[in-house]
Each structure stands twice: as C-alpha cells, then as structure tokens.
C-alpha cells in the first residue's frame, strides 16, 4: 500500500534536489567558473573531478532549461522534452536524497 506521505517525501526530495542544483549553479557563476580552454589553462585531473561533481549536482536544472530552450526553438519535440523532464525529476530526487542524507548525517537536525 502506498501512503500519501511517501509521495510528499518524494516531492520534498525532488524540490531539495532542484534547489541544490540551482544553488550550485549560482555559486559556480559567482565564483566565475570558466572552461579550462577558455581560461587558458590545462585540464588538471583535480579540476576534471570537481567539474564532474558539479555536473552531477547541476545536471537536472541544465536538462530542464536547455531542453525547454530547444523545445521553444523547435529543435526538440514535445514528447522528447517530456522524457527530459522525467529524467531531470528522477535525477533531482536522487540528488535531493543525497543532500538530505548529508544534512541529517551532519547532526544539525538532531538538536
């Protein structure tokens, strides 16, 4: 049997994931993050690892925004954009659960 609290928990995790993606993207923009070839630097392995972590965090928002922009331009069909939105929602739930688990594991919410 599925309870309504399960749906609420999933929606909360999805909202947390989208919020984390938005905050991550804004922090990266504030830091002035540039691609290594545009900044005139070599791609160091540590930098590549950081970029992978950032892409995993910011991915759901990028899927939605770029998919919507391409749908409006006529480059992506509506069914494909719906699939992109579902993938972004699932990805956001996964990253939201990870963010919530890190928050609860920090002990801040135990007081």
Short mmCIF file of C-alpha atoms in Angstrom, two decimals:
data_model
loop_
_atom_site.label_atom_id
_atom_site.label_comp_id
_atom_site.label_asym_id
_atom_site.label_seq_id
_atom_site.Cartn_x
_atom_site.Cartn_y
_atom_site.Cartn_z
CA UNK A 1 0.00 0.00 0.00
CA UNK A 2 1.31 3.43 -0.91
CA UNK A 3 0.82 6.19 1.61
CA UNK A 4 0.45 9.86 0.79
CA UNK A 5 3.45 10.63 2.98
CA UNK A 6 5.61 8.64 0.55
CA UNK A 7 4.55 10.97 -2.26
CA UNK A 8 5.20 14.00 -0.08
CA UNK A 9 8.66 12.71 0.82
CA UNK A 10 9.44 12.15 -2.88
CA UNK A 11 8.24 15.65 -3.79
CA UNK A 12 10.29 17.10 -0.92
CA UNK A 13 13.39 15.22 -2.09
CA UNK A 14 12.81 16.38 -5.67
CA UNK A 15 12.39 20.00 -4.58
CA UNK A 16 15.55 19.71 -2.48
CA UNK A 17 17.45 18.36 -5.49
CA UNK A 18 16.27 21.16 -7.76
CA UNK A 19 17.09 23.74 -5.08
CA UNK A 20 20.56 22.25 -4.63
CA UNK A 21 21.09 22.35 -8.40
CA UNK A 22 20.05 25.98 -8.55
CA UNK A 23 22.23 26.98 -5.60
CA UNK A 24 25.17 25.04 -7.03
CA UNK A 25 24.80 26.72 -10.40
CA UNK A 26 24.60 30.18 -8.86
CA UNK A 27 27.65 29.54 -6.68
CA UNK A 28 29.60 28.40 -9.72
CA UNK A 29 28.53 31.52 -11.62
CA UNK A 30 29.50 33.75 -8.69
CA UNK A 31 32.90 32.08 -8.49
CA UNK A 32 33.45 32.93 -12.17
CA UNK A 33 33.94 29.32 -13.24
CA UNK A 34 35.24 29.04 -16.80
CA UNK A 35 36.04 26.12 -19.03
CA UNK A 36 39.80 25.34 -18.97
CA UNK A 37 40.28 26.02 -22.69
CA UNK A 38 38.52 29.39 -22.40
CA UNK A 39 40.51 30.38 -19.33
CA UNK A 40 43.81 29.42 -21.00
CA UNK A 41 44.56 26.62 -18.50
CA UNK A 42 45.27 22.93 -18.82
CA UNK A 43 42.63 20.49 -17.59
CA UNK A 44 44.14 19.20 -14.33
CA UNK A 45 42.73 15.86 -13.04
CA UNK A 46 41.51 17.50 -9.82
CA UNK A 47 39.72 20.16 -11.83
CA UNK A 48 38.12 17.49 -14.03
CA UNK A 49 36.90 15.69 -10.89
CA UNK A 50 35.43 18.90 -9.49
CA UNK A 51 33.69 19.55 -12.81
CA UNK A 52 32.18 16.05 -12.76
CA UNK A 53 30.82 16.60 -9.24
CA UNK A 54 29.40 19.97 -10.29
CA UNK A 55 27.80 18.45 -13.38
CA UNK A 56 26.20 15.75 -11.25
CA UNK A 57 24.76 18.40 -8.94
CA UNK A 58 23.66 20.93 -11.57
CA UNK A 59 22.50 18.41 -14.19
CA UNK A 60 18.73 18.42 -13.52
CA UNK A 61 18.44 22.17 -13.92
CA UNK A 62 20.54 22.16 -17.07
CA UNK A 63 18.37 19.42 -18.58
CA UNK A 64 15.19 21.37 -17.92
CA UNK A 65 16.46 24.78 -19.00
CA UNK A 66 18.31 23.66 -22.12
CA UNK A 67 15.51 21.25 -23.08
CA UNK A 68 12.92 23.99 -22.73
CA UNK A 69 15.03 26.41 -24.77
CA UNK A 70 15.48 23.81 -27.51
CA UNK A 71 11.79 22.91 -27.47
CA UNK A 72 10.86 26.58 -27.90
CA UNK A 73 13.32 26.82 -30.80
CA UNK A 74 11.75 23.76 -32.44
CA UNK A 75 14.86 21.58 -32.17
CA UNK A 76 13.28 19.14 -29.66
CA UNK A 77 9.81 17.62 -29.89
CA UNK A 78 7.36 17.82 -27.01
CA UNK A 79 7.49 14.05 -26.22
CA UNK A 80 11.28 14.22 -26.07
CA UNK A 81 11.11 17.23 -23.76
CA UNK A 82 8.66 15.30 -21.55
CA UNK A 83 11.22 12.48 -21.32
CA UNK A 84 13.92 15.03 -20.48
CA UNK A 85 11.69 16.45 -17.73
CA UNK A 86 11.10 12.97 -16.28
CA UNK A 87 14.82 12.21 -16.32
CA UNK A 88 15.52 15.57 -14.66
CA UNK A 89 12.88 14.84 -11.99
CA UNK A 90 14.36 11.41 -11.25
CA UNK A 91 17.87 12.81 -11.18
CA UNK A 92 16.70 15.57 -8.87
CA UNK A 93 15.12 13.06 -6.49
CA UNK A 94 18.39 11.13 -6.31
CA UNK A 95 20.50 14.21 -5.67
CA UNK A 96 17.88 15.55 -3.22
CA UNK A 97 18.03 12.36 -1.19
CA UNK A 98 21.82 12.63 -1.14
CA UNK A 99 21.70 16.26 0.02
CA UNK A 100 19.12 15.43 2.72
CA UNK A 101 21.16 12.46 3.95
CA UNK A 102 24.27 14.64 4.20
CA UNK A 103 22.26 17.25 6.10
CA UNK A 104 20.89 14.70 8.56
CA UNK A 105 24.29 12.99 8.92
CA UNK A 106 25.87 16.33 9.85
CA UNK A 107 23.93 16.23 13.11
CA UNK A 108 22.49 19.70 12.63
CA UNK A 109 18.90 18.41 12.57
CA UNK A 110 19.29 16.19 15.62
CA UNK A 111 19.13 19.02 18.17
#
